[in-house]
Amino acid sequence: MNKIGIGLIGCGTVGSGLIRNLPHANPLLAERLGIQLEIRGIAVRDPSKPRPSLPVQPISDWKIVVADPSVQIILELVGGTDEAFQIAEACLKAHKPLVTANKALLAERGQELIPLAQKSGTPIYFEASVAGGIPVLKALREGLVANQLLGLHGIINGTSNYILSRMVEAGSDFATALQQAKDLGYAEADDRLDVDGIDAAHKASILCLLAYGFLPKFSEIPVEGIRKITAQDVSFARQLGYVIKLLAMVRPIGNEQIEVRVAPTLVPALHPLASVHGAFNAVGLIGNLSGPVQFTGRGAGPDATSSALLADLAEAAKNVRDKSPGPLFPKVDRKARLIAPNDSVGRFYVRIEVEDRPGVLAQVAGIFGSEKIGISSVLQPEGHGAGSVPLVFLLESASVSSLQKAVALIAKLPNTRQPAMIMRVEDLT
Ligand code: NAP
Ligand code: HSE
């Protein structure tokens, strides 16, 4: 039996989950692949912190773990983009394969890291960085490799999907639902990454890299999170036949442009995505040969993440044993660029709070008309107090720039009370 030595750097929520799950996975790996994983070094920030029993005594200097000759594969579970980058760079210099769950590292520093990995000829395995227990990166790299991808979309942040589900199904408030997501080990150490859409954008960048060979400049991706969603919008969306999800979209526009965005989005209540609840994720994609494919599964938490990490460790260990180079980043020179956010075209939900006076609805509708934006549905509910009323519009396809122009004109009307609430609508047909 081949025993392969693992060095674990970072042993928090995810690392301690992996240590708990490894003894149960090892007999399966032995039976199915003829390998055993053995943790031979652990580095943490504070080794004196009380923790459940560990297979080896933790130390604070990760460089010692990377340099240990008995350690053949490094598992980085520290998070962030600074220290994690140094760890990755040290592994590549030492020609030790790196397994990581760190989507921020790949999305924000992939432009630097990928050339280093190519130069070193050392693989980086990162299945755990996207969609928890769903092996979607492997599907893109292997099962769908012969397909041109016509587009993909996904619910790829478990924490925000959990919060939205708790708010809609159990009437929880935002803060309580977020605390539950933290207690269950779904949230990032800095939970703003989850609720502000940044974690989903990290994952969307990685999906874009695998689907289109193009890693977007992270700061250019339009990202919105879930903080602005109100119970009122959830209810209006439902009346219009939709549910609100934090949705990531990645799709080619023509030959050279790619659209990548993350935003709260109305999706049809009858679409399978609408019934993806709690910390579950879903990724839908359309291959030119495969047609539509949808993956659903647990998207966050130590067990779902262990599933992906252990699969990557097993693949890395098999490659070490077989002296195979493993999956290297291809040398892609894709001439692609992100579409400018204002050029993006789609449908929108717009809620405007106006004074309840005759003629106001006609004025607002007239402005949409003057910008050549069609209206597919309108709600003007009764019974809203203080002389103000929400006007809710579902619009036909329009560019972001013409929508913004219309909304700016509406904001200048004397009867408009608050800035408009705008959300994307995707029919996902
Ligand atoms: P965490 O609970 O904050 O754990 C971080 C660990 O890194 C801790 O053990 C910490 O040590 C250690 N650490 C920090 N700085 C270090 C340093 N300089 N040297 C050595 N160790 C250091 O984070 P986590 O939630 O486990 O997340 C880890 C990674 O997994 C992140 O990249 C995250 O995005 C990713 N991820 C998380 C999930 C999830 O469901 N939570 C899913 C997929 C991917 P101490 O214990 O001493 O503080
Ligand atoms: N914080 C992340 C989420 C963990 O909630 O989806 C999984 O990547």
XYZ file of C-alpha atoms and ligand atoms in Angstrom:
485
model
C 0.000 0.000 0.000
C 1.367 3.426 -0.973
C 1.300 5.898 1.918
C 1.485 9.490 0.730
C 2.520 12.241 3.172
C 0.299 15.320 3.484
C 1.196 18.666 5.054
C -1.844 20.593 6.292
C -1.514 24.367 6.574
C -4.557 25.821 8.350
C -6.745 23.759 10.616
C -9.881 25.807 11.254
C -13.439 24.994 10.154
C -12.442 23.195 6.950
C -9.108 21.719 8.123
C -10.592 20.190 11.262
C -13.453 18.774 9.145
C -10.899 17.122 6.888
C -9.038 15.614 9.847
C -12.330 14.229 11.178
C -13.252 12.714 7.794
C -9.860 11.338 6.727
C -9.943 8.121 8.830
C -13.298 7.195 7.227
C -12.099 7.994 3.689
C -8.728 6.231 3.925
C -10.093 2.630 3.766
C -12.096 3.608 0.651
C -9.041 5.169 -0.986
C -7.018 2.045 -0.128
C -9.651 -0.259 -1.611
C -10.412 1.840 -4.694
C -7.050 3.397 -5.520
C -4.465 1.497 -3.498
C -3.329 4.602 -1.615
C -3.425 5.913 1.949
C -3.134 9.554 2.970
C -1.071 10.294 6.073
C -0.933 13.727 7.690
C 2.735 14.330 8.551
C 2.752 18.031 9.383
C 0.246 20.659 10.510
C 0.771 24.430 10.720
C -1.676 26.836 12.342
C -1.465 30.472 13.408
C -1.690 29.694 17.134
C -0.597 26.149 18.116
C -1.577 26.780 21.769
C -5.277 27.140 20.873
C -7.385 24.281 22.298
C -8.526 21.940 19.475
C -9.790 18.378 19.027
C -6.968 15.820 18.965
C -4.748 16.063 15.899
C -2.653 13.328 14.271
C 0.545 15.396 14.746
C 1.531 18.298 16.985
C 0.761 21.592 15.170
C 3.473 24.196 14.676
C 3.279 27.845 13.709
C 5.859 27.944 10.895
C 4.289 26.615 7.667
C 7.672 26.805 5.910
C 8.849 23.862 8.033
C 5.859 21.817 6.826
C 6.530 22.694 3.173
C 10.231 21.803 3.535
C 9.603 18.486 5.373
C 10.891 15.753 3.001
C 8.268 13.293 4.272
C 5.503 15.677 3.099
C 4.711 15.106 -0.591
C 1.507 17.139 -1.005
C 0.526 20.417 0.669
C -3.051 21.245 1.622
C -3.591 25.004 2.020
C -6.629 25.830 4.190
C -5.575 29.206 5.565
C -7.737 31.394 3.305
C -7.090 34.962 2.105
C -4.784 36.066 -0.673
C -1.510 37.148 0.968
C -0.105 34.398 3.212
C -1.907 31.815 1.039
C -0.079 33.161 -2.028
C 3.271 32.828 -0.255
C 2.400 29.250 0.720
C 1.390 28.407 -2.856
C 4.530 30.009 -4.264
C 6.714 28.038 -1.811
C 4.990 24.765 -2.784
C 5.506 25.437 -6.488
C 9.172 26.291 -5.898
C 9.547 23.025 -3.961
C 7.665 21.143 -6.749
C 5.113 19.906 -4.207
C 1.549 19.608 -5.546
C -0.859 22.001 -3.859
C -4.452 21.204 -2.924
C -6.529 24.226 -1.937
C -10.113 25.287 -1.203
C -9.149 28.925 -1.577
C -11.243 30.573 -4.293
C -10.098 34.091 -3.361
C -6.485 33.089 -4.028
C -7.238 31.705 -7.490
C -9.671 34.439 -8.547
C -7.659 37.407 -7.286
C -4.095 36.170 -7.742
C -4.493 33.515 -10.406
C -2.900 35.851 -12.979
C 0.355 35.573 -10.978
C -0.049 32.026 -9.695
C -0.922 30.235 -12.937
C 2.318 31.226 -14.735
C 4.291 30.144 -11.647
C 2.553 26.754 -11.701
C 3.172 26.403 -15.440
C 6.849 27.307 -15.040
C 7.295 24.872 -12.167
C 5.345 22.082 -13.900
C 3.571 21.475 -10.579
C -0.198 20.988 -10.362
C -2.654 22.950 -8.235
C -5.849 21.053 -7.388
C -8.820 23.271 -6.505
C -12.072 21.322 -6.818
C -13.031 22.383 -3.258
C -12.922 26.046 -4.223
C -16.252 25.943 -6.140
C -19.634 24.524 -5.106
C -18.530 22.385 -2.135
C -19.368 18.735 -2.693
C -20.396 19.094 -6.364
C -17.543 17.903 -8.634
C -18.303 20.599 -11.208
C -14.701 21.525 -12.017
C -13.911 17.898 -12.800
C -17.000 17.791 -15.010
C -15.773 20.847 -16.921
C -12.195 19.543 -17.170
C -13.148 15.995 -18.138
C -16.755 15.002 -18.831
C -17.608 18.137 -20.835
C -14.156 18.757 -22.316
C -15.358 18.289 -25.915
C -18.202 20.791 -25.574
C -18.302 24.443 -26.457
C -20.064 26.038 -23.536
C -22.895 28.320 -24.515
C -23.217 29.722 -20.990
C -23.423 28.803 -17.339
C -25.214 30.069 -14.266
C -25.277 29.083 -10.656
C -26.220 29.507 -7.059
C -22.676 29.205 -5.776
C -22.664 30.732 -2.315
C -24.179 28.438 0.295
C -24.293 31.059 3.046
C -26.351 33.591 1.112
C -28.663 30.883 -0.225
C -29.097 29.649 3.346
C -29.898 33.177 4.567
C -32.409 33.815 1.757
C -34.052 30.426 2.346
C -34.369 31.043 6.108
C -35.802 34.526 5.514
C -38.372 33.244 3.016
C -39.290 29.893 4.556
C -38.933 30.485 8.301
C -39.383 34.257 8.462
C -35.906 34.599 10.086
C -34.268 37.990 10.146
C -31.022 38.523 8.264
C -28.726 38.637 11.331
C -30.144 35.446 12.901
C -29.903 33.516 9.621
C -26.288 34.697 9.113
C -25.336 33.591 12.640
C -26.851 30.144 11.948
C -24.834 29.891 8.711
C -21.685 30.734 10.696
C -22.488 28.171 13.408
C -22.957 25.494 10.737
C -19.509 26.246 9.238
C -20.863 27.596 5.938
C -19.626 31.191 6.153
C -16.193 32.568 5.336
C -14.018 33.814 8.226
C -15.023 37.284 6.933
C -18.731 36.807 6.255
C -18.940 40.006 4.174
C -17.416 37.922 1.366
C -20.553 35.777 1.425
C -23.309 38.343 1.861
C -21.786 40.942 -0.473
C -21.497 38.475 -3.361
C -17.675 38.455 -3.453
C -17.272 34.747 -2.691
C -19.738 33.900 -5.482
C -17.771 36.169 -7.842
C -14.532 34.367 -6.878
C -16.175 31.080 -7.854
C -17.677 32.547 -11.042
C -14.143 33.624 -12.095
C -12.877 30.074 -11.610
C -15.809 28.645 -13.584
C -15.041 31.189 -16.322
C -11.402 30.067 -16.366
C -12.348 26.404 -16.795
C -15.214 27.002 -19.214
C -13.608 29.674 -21.418
C -9.854 29.605 -20.675
C -10.106 33.207 -19.458
C -9.539 34.459 -15.927
C -11.232 37.870 -15.660
C -9.633 40.786 -13.839
C -11.450 40.391 -10.541
C -11.967 44.095 -9.829
C -13.859 44.475 -13.139
C -16.578 41.943 -12.324
C -19.901 43.598 -11.366
C -20.920 42.186 -8.002
C -23.965 42.793 -5.830
C -24.859 40.932 -2.652
C -28.053 40.123 -0.801
C -28.197 42.909 1.813
C -30.565 45.079 -0.226
C -33.290 42.419 -0.596
C -36.399 43.249 1.456
C -39.336 41.053 2.522
C -41.463 43.307 0.292
C -39.372 42.402 -2.792
C -39.528 38.702 -1.930
C -43.315 38.980 -1.802
C -43.626 41.013 -5.036
C -41.324 38.569 -6.826
C -43.544 35.694 -5.673
C -46.689 37.495 -6.930
C -44.986 37.872 -10.307
C -44.122 34.134 -10.415
C -40.454 34.378 -9.415
C -38.113 33.741 -6.481
C -35.005 35.752 -5.647
C -31.627 33.958 -5.694
C -28.055 35.235 -5.602
C -27.134 34.164 -9.112
C -23.786 34.070 -10.885
C -23.865 34.287 -14.684
C -20.968 33.497 -17.032
C -21.613 33.647 -20.759
C -19.873 34.504 -23.983
C -21.156 37.548 -25.879
C -20.017 37.242 -29.481
C -16.490 35.982 -30.132
C -14.386 38.139 -27.872
C -16.501 39.274 -24.951
C -17.553 37.383 -21.861
C -20.106 38.480 -19.313
C -19.427 37.537 -15.703
C -21.635 38.943 -12.959
C -23.141 38.167 -9.583
C -26.397 39.749 -8.438
C -29.666 38.996 -6.675
C -31.837 37.791 -9.525
C -35.466 36.822 -10.038
C -35.673 33.279 -11.405
C -38.960 31.609 -12.416
C -40.645 29.883 -9.476
C -41.054 26.759 -11.623
C -37.373 26.547 -12.659
C -35.325 23.850 -10.819
C -33.045 26.589 -9.387
C -35.992 27.971 -7.429
C -36.097 24.817 -5.325
C -32.396 24.895 -4.396
C -32.671 25.666 -0.689
C -30.438 26.171 2.327
C -26.694 25.739 1.804
C -27.261 23.773 -1.384
C -25.649 25.051 -4.593
C -26.603 24.473 -8.210
C -24.657 25.017 -11.394
C -26.436 24.881 -14.737
C -24.596 24.929 -18.028
C -25.310 24.391 -21.677
C -22.843 22.430 -23.792
C -23.232 22.469 -27.557
C -23.200 18.643 -27.525
C -24.453 17.773 -24.038
C -27.308 20.305 -24.043
C -28.408 21.659 -20.662
C -26.798 20.013 -17.620
C -27.542 20.893 -14.013
C -25.587 19.896 -10.927
C -27.052 20.297 -7.445
C -25.571 19.483 -4.076
C -24.275 20.767 -0.772
C -22.264 23.883 -1.472
C -20.660 24.681 1.865
C -19.678 23.213 5.211
C -16.793 21.040 6.385
C -18.199 17.690 5.171
C -19.121 18.785 1.618
C -15.751 20.547 1.356
C -13.940 17.448 2.676
C -15.545 15.443 -0.129
C -13.871 17.657 -2.753
C -10.584 17.995 -0.854
C -10.260 14.246 -0.360
C -10.982 13.633 -4.050
C -8.254 16.125 -4.977
C -5.829 14.644 -2.435
C -6.541 11.172 -3.824
C -5.897 12.343 -7.403
C -2.740 14.174 -6.337
C -1.529 11.122 -4.382
C -2.174 8.817 -7.320
C -0.168 11.128 -9.570
C 2.692 11.307 -7.038
C 2.713 7.521 -6.778
C 2.606 7.075 -10.557
C 5.154 9.870 -11.132
C 2.607 11.534 -13.401
C 2.729 15.340 -13.742
C -0.994 15.697 -12.974
C -3.345 18.343 -14.380
C -1.287 21.394 -15.335
C -2.807 24.715 -16.335
C -2.947 24.760 -20.137
C -1.063 27.563 -21.882
C -4.068 29.568 -23.018
C -3.774 32.850 -24.798
C -7.440 33.646 -25.128
C -8.167 37.073 -26.578
C -11.220 37.741 -24.454
C -12.415 40.687 -22.408
C -15.248 41.293 -19.994
C -18.269 43.076 -21.398
C -18.575 46.624 -20.008
C -21.287 46.479 -17.281
C -23.362 49.225 -18.988
C -23.487 47.220 -22.239
C -24.992 44.201 -20.512
C -28.522 43.471 -21.764
C -31.235 41.672 -19.825
C -34.587 41.886 -18.114
C -35.073 43.802 -14.877
C -37.366 44.107 -11.854
C -37.748 47.733 -10.779
C -39.575 48.900 -7.640
C -40.166 52.605 -7.239
C -41.786 54.262 -4.214
C -43.975 57.148 -5.377
C -46.599 59.525 -3.966
C -50.035 58.044 -4.387
C -51.425 60.588 -6.903
C -53.358 60.186 -10.146
C -51.128 60.122 -13.217
C -47.872 59.048 -11.532
C -47.952 55.502 -12.914
C -48.515 56.909 -16.411
C -45.550 59.312 -16.028
C -43.196 56.496 -14.937
C -44.419 54.166 -17.676
C -43.957 57.020 -20.169
C -40.290 57.370 -19.203
C -39.658 53.654 -19.776
C -41.406 54.061 -23.142
C -39.276 57.082 -24.066
C -36.155 54.954 -23.458
C -37.694 52.169 -25.598
C -37.965 49.805 -22.654
C -41.023 47.564 -22.815
C -43.010 46.724 -19.682
C -44.103 43.116 -19.336
C -45.903 43.375 -15.973
C -46.873 46.002 -13.384
C -47.958 45.708 -9.738
C -49.455 48.587 -7.788
C -50.646 47.058 -4.526
C -53.382 48.664 -2.424
C -53.150 49.447 1.253
C -49.713 51.083 1.539
C -49.838 53.913 4.057
C -48.547 57.478 4.344
C -49.686 58.473 0.868
C -46.895 56.485 -0.815
C -47.209 53.412 -2.980
C -44.683 51.008 -4.500
C -44.841 50.644 -8.269
C -43.304 47.359 -9.353
C -42.329 46.773 -12.985
C -41.044 43.700 -14.776
C -39.308 45.039 -17.848
C -38.554 43.584 -21.241
C -34.954 43.261 -22.365
C -32.934 46.477 -22.087
C -29.306 47.510 -21.709
C -28.062 48.567 -18.284
C -27.248 52.013 -19.692
C -30.793 52.659 -20.993
C -32.269 51.334 -17.760
C -30.034 53.659 -15.742
C -31.050 56.594 -17.915
C -34.745 55.837 -17.374
C -34.299 55.356 -13.626
C -32.378 58.653 -13.349
C -35.255 60.464 -15.112
C -37.808 58.764 -12.831
C -35.791 59.818 -9.753
C -36.195 63.461 -10.842
C -40.009 63.281 -10.941
C -41.502 65.360 -8.092
C -43.563 62.378 -6.886
C -40.695 59.876 -6.577
C -39.863 59.160 -2.925
C -36.852 56.762 -2.804
C -34.105 55.453 -5.072
C -35.372 52.601 -7.239
C -34.764 49.006 -6.203
C -33.431 47.186 -9.284
C -32.829 43.464 -9.700
C -32.001 41.263 -12.654
C -34.564 38.830 -14.060
C -33.335 35.639 -15.769
C -35.843 33.320 -17.392
C -33.097 30.675 -17.909
C -34.840 29.147 -20.900
P -10.717 29.326 9.299
O -11.700 28.581 10.107
O -10.551 30.792 9.522
O -9.315 28.577 9.446
C -8.112 29.154 9.002
C -6.968 28.340 9.554
O -5.753 28.883 9.056
C -6.848 28.350 11.093
O -6.535 27.081 11.559
C -5.696 29.318 11.349
O -4.959 29.012 12.522
C -4.841 29.018 10.132
N -3.895 30.081 9.808
C -4.130 31.404 9.625
N -2.985 32.057 9.331
C -2.005 31.109 9.336
C -0.602 31.126 9.130
N 0.030 32.246 8.855
N 0.083 29.966 9.218
C -0.538 28.795 9.491
N -1.857 28.706 9.717
C -2.586 29.860 9.633
O -11.049 29.160 7.728
P -11.942 28.031 7.049
O -13.370 28.407 7.147
O -11.494 26.715 7.529
O -11.574 28.255 5.505
C -10.367 27.791 4.967
C -10.414 27.925 3.453
O -11.439 27.094 2.927
C -10.749 29.333 2.941
O -9.978 29.588 1.783
C -12.223 29.235 2.575
O -12.605 30.172 1.593
C -12.268 27.840 2.052
N -13.556 27.168 1.969
C -14.420 27.152 2.996
C -15.601 26.425 2.905
C -16.615 26.369 4.003
O -17.665 25.742 3.799
N -16.385 26.967 5.135
C -15.885 25.712 1.733
C -14.975 25.745 0.683
C -13.819 26.480 0.810
P -5.630 29.094 13.997
O -6.528 27.878 14.065
O -4.503 29.019 14.940
O -6.393 30.383 14.034
N -18.617 30.492 2.383
C -18.773 29.648 1.263
C -20.246 29.507 0.955
C -18.193 28.308 1.540
O -21.071 29.851 1.809
O -20.595 29.081 -0.141
C -18.195 27.365 0.362
O -17.313 27.788 -0.617
